[in-house]
Amino acid sequence: MSAAHEAAPDRSAGPAVRTVLGDIDPAGLGICDAHDHLFLRSPQLPGQELADTGAAAAELAAFRAAGGAAVIQWTPYGMGRFAGELPRLSRESGVTLVAATGLHQAAHYDPEILAGKRVREDLAGLFVAELTEGIGGTEAGGDGPRDARPRAGMIKVAGGFHGLDRHARYTMAAAAEAHLATGAAIGVHLELGTGALDVLDLLCDELAVPPDRVILGHLNRSPDPVVHRMAAEAGAYLAFDGPSRANHATDWRLPDALTALADAGFADRILLGGDTTTAAARSVNGGPGMPYLLRRQRRRLELALGVGLVTRMLTENPSRAFSAEWP
């Protein structure tokens, strides 16, 4: 029986991964896509919304057939998470799902969402509520009323290109406050893979978030070995997520980047994901989609790093990165 079916509503002691079906033992996570999206809506991606529940179910089935067991969905507040659909999709697919709270870059929202009272006046409280009480009711941004109220299991925020604007600092401050209240990991979208050290300076040095509770996303898009090494030495998790796009460094750099980190003793800091953000990118629509991580990337990385090490990156590392001592 899969972890998705084994999840219990409450778990009283020890670290746990908070899934949409309840908290589970981290050891039950299995082969994990550590950064992806089943649902997503943004004014930056008109006409490419991930809003089809049938396509989401098909994508999960394809991922499961490729050997996948768990998906961390990084879609945050106000971007069409369809959170109430996630428990059903998890049960039917047998894939464990973790939902996110948090807030993306301002450009990904209609102005009325950012002007909403919850975002303006108590963003940290919103994050904490979604982590501890559940995502439900009518959410700005199109999530709509749902029967289920799954709890989020992580916080997602975003930096800018080689820096942090006022919006990023505001959302990261709220994320830090929510982390300190709940223990939840903070995943950070790095714009084109840049700004990792600025993020760590803010979250860890200024806002007291332990580095091992920070997950830096999209580092494959900026294959800078010095920055990778410095972020790993600081204690953060490093996410390499998604096949290359036209404006990103090509995939052939990835094995070398991960080999350098592993040789330096940081293999336990590495996370792997798919980051499907458009309808055209789904495997069921002819794109790479969720199965690409296991069908293509995994095999390439195993040639460079060995089967055992890559398996640890897909299992043990995410089980630590996304678990927490939930209050």
Short mmCIF file of N, CA and C in Angstrom, two decimals, residues 100-244:
data_model
loop_
_atom_site.label_atom_id
_atom_site.label_comp_id
_atom_site.label_asym_id
_atom_site.label_seq_id
_atom_site.Cartn_x
_atom_site.Cartn_y
_atom_site.Cartn_z
N ALA A 100 1.38 23.48 -0.63
CA ALA A 100 2.13 24.63 -0.13
C ALA A 100 1.21 25.78 0.24
N THR A 101 1.64 26.53 1.24
CA THR A 101 1.15 27.88 1.46
C THR A 101 2.27 28.80 0.99
N GLY A 102 2.13 30.10 1.23
CA GLY A 102 3.17 31.02 0.82
C GLY A 102 2.67 32.02 -0.21
N LEU A 103 3.60 32.79 -0.77
CA LEU A 103 3.26 33.83 -1.74
C LEU A 103 4.42 33.97 -2.73
N HIS A 104 4.06 34.02 -4.02
CA HIS A 104 5.06 34.13 -5.08
C HIS A 104 5.40 35.60 -5.31
N GLN A 105 6.17 35.87 -6.37
CA GLN A 105 6.48 37.24 -6.77
C GLN A 105 5.19 38.01 -7.08
N ALA A 106 5.23 39.31 -6.87
CA ALA A 106 4.03 40.13 -7.09
C ALA A 106 3.52 40.02 -8.52
N ALA A 107 4.40 39.81 -9.47
CA ALA A 107 4.00 39.75 -10.88
C ALA A 107 3.06 38.60 -11.18
N HIS A 108 2.99 37.62 -10.32
CA HIS A 108 2.16 36.44 -10.56
C HIS A 108 0.74 36.58 -10.00
N TYR A 109 0.36 37.81 -9.59
CA TYR A 109 -0.96 38.01 -8.99
C TYR A 109 -1.68 39.19 -9.62
N ASP A 110 -2.99 39.06 -9.66
CA ASP A 110 -3.81 40.22 -9.96
C ASP A 110 -3.72 41.17 -8.76
N PRO A 111 -3.76 42.47 -8.98
CA PRO A 111 -3.55 43.43 -7.88
C PRO A 111 -4.51 43.25 -6.71
N GLU A 112 -5.76 42.84 -6.98
CA GLU A 112 -6.73 42.73 -5.88
C GLU A 112 -6.36 41.63 -4.89
N ILE A 113 -5.63 40.63 -5.33
CA ILE A 113 -5.21 39.58 -4.40
C ILE A 113 -4.19 40.14 -3.42
N LEU A 114 -3.20 40.86 -3.93
CA LEU A 114 -2.17 41.42 -3.05
C LEU A 114 -2.73 42.53 -2.17
N ALA A 115 -3.83 43.14 -2.60
CA ALA A 115 -4.45 44.19 -1.80
C ALA A 115 -5.40 43.64 -0.75
N GLY A 116 -5.62 42.34 -0.75
CA GLY A 116 -6.54 41.74 0.20
C GLY A 116 -6.07 41.88 1.64
N LYS A 117 -7.02 41.94 2.55
CA LYS A 117 -6.70 42.20 3.95
C LYS A 117 -5.78 41.15 4.55
N ARG A 118 -6.00 39.87 4.25
CA ARG A 118 -5.17 38.82 4.84
C ARG A 118 -3.73 38.95 4.38
N VAL A 119 -3.52 39.32 3.13
CA VAL A 119 -2.16 39.46 2.62
C VAL A 119 -1.50 40.71 3.18
N ARG A 120 -2.24 41.80 3.27
CA ARG A 120 -1.67 43.07 3.73
C ARG A 120 -1.42 43.12 5.23
N GLU A 121 -2.32 42.50 6.02
CA GLU A 121 -2.28 42.73 7.47
C GLU A 121 -1.78 41.56 8.29
N ASP A 122 -1.94 40.34 7.82
CA ASP A 122 -1.50 39.21 8.64
C ASP A 122 -1.08 38.05 7.75
N LEU A 123 -0.05 38.29 6.95
CA LEU A 123 0.39 37.26 6.02
C LEU A 123 0.95 36.05 6.76
N ALA A 124 1.71 36.28 7.81
CA ALA A 124 2.23 35.16 8.59
C ALA A 124 1.09 34.35 9.19
N GLY A 125 0.05 35.02 9.67
CA GLY A 125 -1.10 34.32 10.22
C GLY A 125 -1.81 33.48 9.19
N LEU A 126 -1.88 33.98 7.95
CA LEU A 126 -2.46 33.21 6.86
C LEU A 126 -1.65 31.94 6.62
N PHE A 127 -0.33 32.09 6.57
CA PHE A 127 0.52 30.91 6.35
C PHE A 127 0.34 29.89 7.47
N VAL A 128 0.35 30.36 8.71
CA VAL A 128 0.21 29.44 9.85
C VAL A 128 -1.13 28.73 9.81
N ALA A 129 -2.20 29.46 9.49
CA ALA A 129 -3.52 28.84 9.42
C ALA A 129 -3.57 27.75 8.37
N GLU A 130 -2.97 27.99 7.22
CA GLU A 130 -2.99 26.97 6.17
C GLU A 130 -2.12 25.77 6.51
N LEU A 131 -1.10 25.98 7.31
CA LEU A 131 -0.24 24.88 7.75
C LEU A 131 -0.87 24.05 8.87
N THR A 132 -1.66 24.68 9.72
CA THR A 132 -2.15 23.99 10.90
C THR A 132 -3.65 23.69 10.88
N GLU A 133 -4.44 24.53 10.19
CA GLU A 133 -5.89 24.33 10.16
C GLU A 133 -6.38 23.79 8.83
N GLY A 134 -5.77 24.24 7.75
CA GLY A 134 -6.15 23.74 6.44
C GLY A 134 -6.41 24.85 5.45
N ILE A 135 -6.36 24.47 4.16
CA ILE A 135 -6.64 25.38 3.06
C ILE A 135 -8.09 25.15 2.65
N GLY A 136 -8.93 26.14 2.82
CA GLY A 136 -10.33 25.90 2.52
C GLY A 136 -11.10 27.18 2.41
N GLY A 137 -12.41 27.06 2.31
CA GLY A 137 -13.25 28.23 2.13
C GLY A 137 -13.07 28.79 0.74
N THR A 138 -13.32 30.05 0.57
CA THR A 138 -13.17 30.70 -0.73
C THR A 138 -11.88 31.49 -0.72
N GLU A 139 -10.94 31.06 -1.53
CA GLU A 139 -9.64 31.73 -1.57
C GLU A 139 -9.57 32.66 -2.75
N ALA A 140 -9.03 33.86 -2.52
CA ALA A 140 -8.77 34.76 -3.63
C ALA A 140 -7.82 34.08 -4.59
N GLY A 141 -8.09 34.23 -5.86
CA GLY A 141 -7.22 33.64 -6.86
C GLY A 141 -7.81 32.41 -7.50
N GLY A 142 -8.99 31.99 -7.10
CA GLY A 142 -9.67 30.97 -7.87
C GLY A 142 -9.70 29.59 -7.27
N ASP A 143 -9.23 29.39 -6.03
CA ASP A 143 -9.30 28.05 -5.45
C ASP A 143 -10.74 27.65 -5.17
N GLY A 144 -11.55 28.61 -4.75
CA GLY A 144 -12.98 28.35 -4.59
C GLY A 144 -13.31 27.48 -3.40
N PRO A 145 -14.60 27.36 -3.08
CA PRO A 145 -15.01 26.52 -1.95
C PRO A 145 -14.82 25.05 -2.28
N ARG A 146 -14.36 24.27 -1.33
CA ARG A 146 -14.13 22.85 -1.51
C ARG A 146 -14.64 22.12 -0.28
N ASP A 147 -14.87 20.84 -0.41
CA ASP A 147 -15.32 20.05 0.73
C ASP A 147 -14.19 19.77 1.70
N ALA A 148 -12.99 19.50 1.15
CA ALA A 148 -11.87 19.12 2.00
C ALA A 148 -11.07 20.36 2.40
N ARG A 149 -10.36 20.26 3.51
CA ARG A 149 -9.46 21.32 3.95
C ARG A 149 -8.10 20.71 4.26
N PRO A 150 -7.36 20.30 3.23
CA PRO A 150 -6.04 19.74 3.49
C PRO A 150 -5.11 20.80 4.04
N ARG A 151 -4.21 20.38 4.89
CA ARG A 151 -3.22 21.31 5.41
C ARG A 151 -2.01 21.39 4.49
N ALA A 152 -1.44 22.59 4.40
CA ALA A 152 -0.18 22.76 3.68
C ALA A 152 0.94 22.09 4.47
N GLY A 153 1.97 21.66 3.74
CA GLY A 153 3.11 21.01 4.39
C GLY A 153 4.42 21.74 4.18
N MET A 154 4.37 22.91 3.53
CA MET A 154 5.57 23.72 3.34
C MET A 154 5.14 25.15 3.02
N ILE A 155 6.12 26.06 3.02
CA ILE A 155 5.90 27.46 2.69
C ILE A 155 6.73 27.77 1.45
N LYS A 156 6.11 28.42 0.45
CA LYS A 156 6.83 28.78 -0.78
C LYS A 156 6.85 30.30 -0.93
N VAL A 157 8.04 30.86 -1.10
CA VAL A 157 8.20 32.29 -1.36
C VAL A 157 9.16 32.44 -2.54
N ALA A 158 9.49 33.68 -2.90
CA ALA A 158 10.30 33.89 -4.11
C ALA A 158 11.20 35.09 -3.97
N GLY A 159 12.39 34.95 -4.55
CA GLY A 159 13.30 36.07 -4.66
C GLY A 159 13.19 36.71 -6.03
N GLY A 160 14.06 37.66 -6.29
CA GLY A 160 14.10 38.33 -7.58
C GLY A 160 15.39 37.99 -8.31
N PHE A 161 15.61 38.63 -9.43
CA PHE A 161 16.80 38.37 -10.23
C PHE A 161 18.00 39.05 -9.57
N HIS A 162 18.87 38.24 -9.00
CA HIS A 162 20.08 38.72 -8.32
C HIS A 162 19.75 39.71 -7.19
N GLY A 163 18.63 39.53 -6.51
CA GLY A 163 18.33 40.43 -5.40
C GLY A 163 16.96 40.18 -4.83
N LEU A 164 16.60 41.01 -3.83
CA LEU A 164 15.32 40.87 -3.13
C LEU A 164 14.64 42.23 -3.08
N ASP A 165 13.47 42.33 -3.71
CA ASP A 165 12.73 43.58 -3.64
C ASP A 165 11.90 43.64 -2.36
N ARG A 166 11.15 44.73 -2.20
CA ARG A 166 10.37 44.91 -0.97
C ARG A 166 9.33 43.82 -0.80
N HIS A 167 8.68 43.41 -1.89
CA HIS A 167 7.69 42.34 -1.81
C HIS A 167 8.34 41.05 -1.33
N ALA A 168 9.51 40.70 -1.86
CA ALA A 168 10.19 39.49 -1.45
C ALA A 168 10.55 39.54 0.03
N ARG A 169 11.03 40.67 0.48
CA ARG A 169 11.41 40.79 1.89
C ARG A 169 10.18 40.68 2.81
N TYR A 170 9.07 41.25 2.37
CA TYR A 170 7.84 41.17 3.15
C TYR A 170 7.36 39.72 3.25
N THR A 171 7.34 39.03 2.14
CA THR A 171 6.84 37.65 2.16
C THR A 171 7.80 36.74 2.90
N MET A 172 9.10 36.96 2.77
CA MET A 172 10.06 36.12 3.48
C MET A 172 10.02 36.36 4.98
N ALA A 173 9.75 37.59 5.39
CA ALA A 173 9.59 37.86 6.83
C ALA A 173 8.39 37.11 7.38
N ALA A 174 7.29 37.10 6.62
CA ALA A 174 6.11 36.34 7.04
C ALA A 174 6.39 34.85 7.05
N ALA A 175 7.13 34.37 6.06
CA ALA A 175 7.47 32.96 6.01
C ALA A 175 8.34 32.56 7.19
N ALA A 176 9.28 33.42 7.56
CA ALA A 176 10.13 33.13 8.71
C ALA A 176 9.30 33.06 9.99
N GLU A 177 8.36 33.98 10.14
CA GLU A 177 7.50 33.96 11.32
C GLU A 177 6.66 32.69 11.37
N ALA A 178 6.14 32.29 10.20
CA ALA A 178 5.34 31.07 10.14
C ALA A 178 6.19 29.84 10.40
N HIS A 179 7.43 29.85 9.89
CA HIS A 179 8.32 28.72 10.18
C HIS A 179 8.59 28.60 11.67
N LEU A 180 8.87 29.71 12.32
CA LEU A 180 9.19 29.67 13.75
C LEU A 180 8.00 29.20 14.57
N ALA A 181 6.79 29.40 14.06
CA ALA A 181 5.59 28.95 14.77
C ALA A 181 5.26 27.49 14.50
N THR A 182 5.72 26.96 13.37
CA THR A 182 5.28 25.61 12.96
C THR A 182 6.40 24.62 12.69
N GLY A 183 7.58 25.12 12.36
CA GLY A 183 8.67 24.24 11.95
C GLY A 183 8.69 23.94 10.47
N ALA A 184 7.72 24.42 9.70
CA ALA A 184 7.62 24.10 8.27
C ALA A 184 8.83 24.58 7.49
N ALA A 185 9.23 23.79 6.50
CA ALA A 185 10.32 24.18 5.62
C ALA A 185 9.87 25.32 4.71
N ILE A 186 10.84 26.15 4.32
CA ILE A 186 10.59 27.27 3.41
C ILE A 186 11.29 26.98 2.09
N GLY A 187 10.49 26.82 1.02
CA GLY A 187 11.05 26.66 -0.32
C GLY A 187 11.07 28.00 -1.02
N VAL A 188 12.18 28.29 -1.69
CA VAL A 188 12.37 29.60 -2.29
C VAL A 188 12.59 29.48 -3.80
N HIS A 189 11.70 30.11 -4.57
CA HIS A 189 11.92 30.27 -6.00
C HIS A 189 13.04 31.28 -6.18
N LEU A 190 14.13 30.86 -6.81
CA LEU A 190 15.22 31.76 -7.17
C LEU A 190 15.05 32.12 -8.65
N GLU A 191 14.91 33.39 -8.94
CA GLU A 191 14.67 33.81 -10.32
C GLU A 191 15.89 33.48 -11.18
N LEU A 192 15.69 32.58 -12.15
CA LEU A 192 16.77 32.08 -13.00
C LEU A 192 17.93 31.53 -12.17
N GLY A 193 17.60 31.06 -10.98
CA GLY A 193 18.61 30.43 -10.13
C GLY A 193 19.51 31.38 -9.38
N THR A 194 19.21 32.69 -9.41
CA THR A 194 20.11 33.69 -8.81
C THR A 194 19.62 34.13 -7.44
N GLY A 195 20.51 34.80 -6.72
CA GLY A 195 20.15 35.41 -5.44
C GLY A 195 20.14 34.48 -4.25
N ALA A 196 20.73 33.30 -4.37
CA ALA A 196 20.69 32.32 -3.28
C ALA A 196 21.31 32.86 -2.00
N LEU A 197 22.43 33.52 -2.11
CA LEU A 197 23.13 33.99 -0.91
C LEU A 197 22.38 35.17 -0.28
N ASP A 198 21.73 36.00 -1.08
CA ASP A 198 20.90 37.08 -0.53
C ASP A 198 19.74 36.49 0.28
N VAL A 199 19.15 35.42 -0.23
CA VAL A 199 18.05 34.76 0.48
C VAL A 199 18.54 34.22 1.83
N LEU A 200 19.68 33.57 1.83
CA LEU A 200 20.19 33.01 3.08
C LEU A 200 20.57 34.12 4.07
N ASP A 201 21.12 35.22 3.56
CA ASP A 201 21.43 36.34 4.45
C ASP A 201 20.17 36.83 5.16
N LEU A 202 19.07 36.95 4.40
CA LEU A 202 17.83 37.45 4.99
C LEU A 202 17.18 36.42 5.90
N LEU A 203 16.89 35.24 5.36
CA LEU A 203 16.13 34.26 6.13
C LEU A 203 16.90 33.74 7.33
N CYS A 204 18.16 33.45 7.16
CA CYS A 204 18.92 32.79 8.22
C CYS A 204 19.63 33.78 9.14
N ASP A 205 20.35 34.73 8.56
CA ASP A 205 21.12 35.66 9.40
C ASP A 205 20.24 36.71 10.06
N GLU A 206 19.26 37.25 9.31
CA GLU A 206 18.43 38.32 9.88
C GLU A 206 17.18 37.81 10.57
N LEU A 207 16.57 36.74 10.03
CA LEU A 207 15.26 36.31 10.51
C LEU A 207 15.29 35.00 11.29
N ALA A 208 16.47 34.47 11.53
CA ALA A 208 16.69 33.35 12.47
C ALA A 208 16.07 32.03 12.03
N VAL A 209 15.91 31.82 10.72
CA VAL A 209 15.48 30.52 10.23
C VAL A 209 16.70 29.62 10.13
N PRO A 210 16.68 28.43 10.71
CA PRO A 210 17.83 27.52 10.56
C PRO A 210 18.06 27.21 9.09
N PRO A 211 19.31 27.20 8.64
CA PRO A 211 19.57 26.98 7.21
C PRO A 211 19.01 25.66 6.68
N ASP A 212 18.96 24.64 7.54
CA ASP A 212 18.46 23.35 7.05
C ASP A 212 16.94 23.31 6.92
N ARG A 213 16.28 24.44 7.16
CA ARG A 213 14.84 24.56 6.90
C ARG A 213 14.57 25.40 5.66
N VAL A 214 15.61 25.72 4.92
CA VAL A 214 15.49 26.51 3.69
C VAL A 214 15.84 25.63 2.50
N ILE A 215 14.98 25.65 1.48
CA ILE A 215 15.20 24.90 0.24
C ILE A 215 15.30 25.91 -0.89
N LEU A 216 16.46 25.96 -1.53
CA LEU A 216 16.71 26.92 -2.60
C LEU A 216 16.39 26.27 -3.94
N GLY A 217 15.39 26.81 -4.64
CA GLY A 217 14.92 26.20 -5.87
C GLY A 217 15.58 26.75 -7.13
N HIS A 218 15.62 25.93 -8.16
CA HIS A 218 16.05 26.32 -9.51
C HIS A 218 17.55 26.58 -9.64
N LEU A 219 18.36 25.97 -8.79
CA LEU A 219 19.79 26.22 -8.90
C LEU A 219 20.40 25.66 -10.17
N ASN A 220 19.70 24.75 -10.83
CA ASN A 220 20.17 24.25 -12.12
C ASN A 220 20.17 25.34 -13.19
N ARG A 221 19.38 26.40 -12.98
CA ARG A 221 19.29 27.46 -13.98
C ARG A 221 20.47 28.44 -13.91
N SER A 222 21.24 28.36 -12.86
CA SER A 222 22.45 29.18 -12.74
C SER A 222 23.56 28.27 -12.23
N PRO A 223 24.23 27.57 -13.13
CA PRO A 223 25.19 26.54 -12.70
C PRO A 223 26.51 27.13 -12.22
N ASP A 224 26.43 27.86 -11.12
CA ASP A 224 27.60 28.52 -10.53
C ASP A 224 28.12 27.64 -9.39
N PRO A 225 29.22 26.93 -9.58
CA PRO A 225 29.67 25.98 -8.55
C PRO A 225 30.07 26.65 -7.25
N VAL A 226 30.50 27.89 -7.31
CA VAL A 226 30.91 28.58 -6.08
C VAL A 226 29.68 28.88 -5.22
N VAL A 227 28.64 29.41 -5.85
CA VAL A 227 27.40 29.69 -5.10
C VAL A 227 26.80 28.40 -4.57
N HIS A 228 26.77 27.35 -5.40
CA HIS A 228 26.25 26.06 -4.93
C HIS A 228 27.01 25.60 -3.68
N ARG A 229 28.32 25.67 -3.74
CA ARG A 229 29.14 25.22 -2.61
C ARG A 229 28.88 26.07 -1.36
N MET A 230 28.80 27.38 -1.53
CA MET A 230 28.58 28.25 -0.38
C MET A 230 27.21 28.01 0.26
N ALA A 231 26.18 27.80 -0.57
CA ALA A 231 24.84 27.53 -0.04
C ALA A 231 24.80 26.20 0.68
N ALA A 232 25.48 25.20 0.13
CA ALA A 232 25.53 23.89 0.79
C ALA A 232 26.30 23.97 2.10
N GLU A 233 27.41 24.70 2.11
CA GLU A 233 28.18 24.86 3.35
C GLU A 233 27.38 25.57 4.42
N ALA A 234 26.50 26.48 3.99
CA ALA A 234 25.64 27.17 4.96
C ALA A 234 24.64 26.22 5.60
N GLY A 235 24.31 25.11 4.92
CA GLY A 235 23.40 24.12 5.48
C GLY A 235 22.05 24.05 4.81
N ALA A 236 21.84 24.84 3.74
CA ALA A 236 20.56 24.82 3.05
C ALA A 236 20.44 23.60 2.15
N TYR A 237 19.19 23.28 1.79
CA TYR A 237 18.95 22.27 0.76
C TYR A 237 18.97 22.95 -0.60
N LEU A 238 19.50 22.25 -1.59
CA LEU A 238 19.66 22.78 -2.93
C LEU A 238 18.78 21.98 -3.89
N ALA A 239 17.80 22.64 -4.49
CA ALA A 239 16.88 21.95 -5.40
C ALA A 239 17.28 22.21 -6.85
N PHE A 240 17.44 21.12 -7.58
CA PHE A 240 17.71 21.17 -9.02
C PHE A 240 16.48 20.59 -9.68
N ASP A 241 15.67 21.46 -10.30
CA ASP A 241 14.31 21.06 -10.62
C ASP A 241 13.91 21.48 -12.02
N GLY A 242 13.63 20.50 -12.83
CA GLY A 242 13.07 20.76 -14.14
C GLY A 242 14.07 20.67 -15.27
N PRO A 243 13.63 20.19 -16.43
CA PRO A 243 14.50 20.19 -17.60
C PRO A 243 14.76 21.61 -18.07
N SER A 244 15.87 21.80 -18.76
CA SER A 244 16.26 23.14 -19.19
C SER A 244 15.25 23.73 -20.16
#
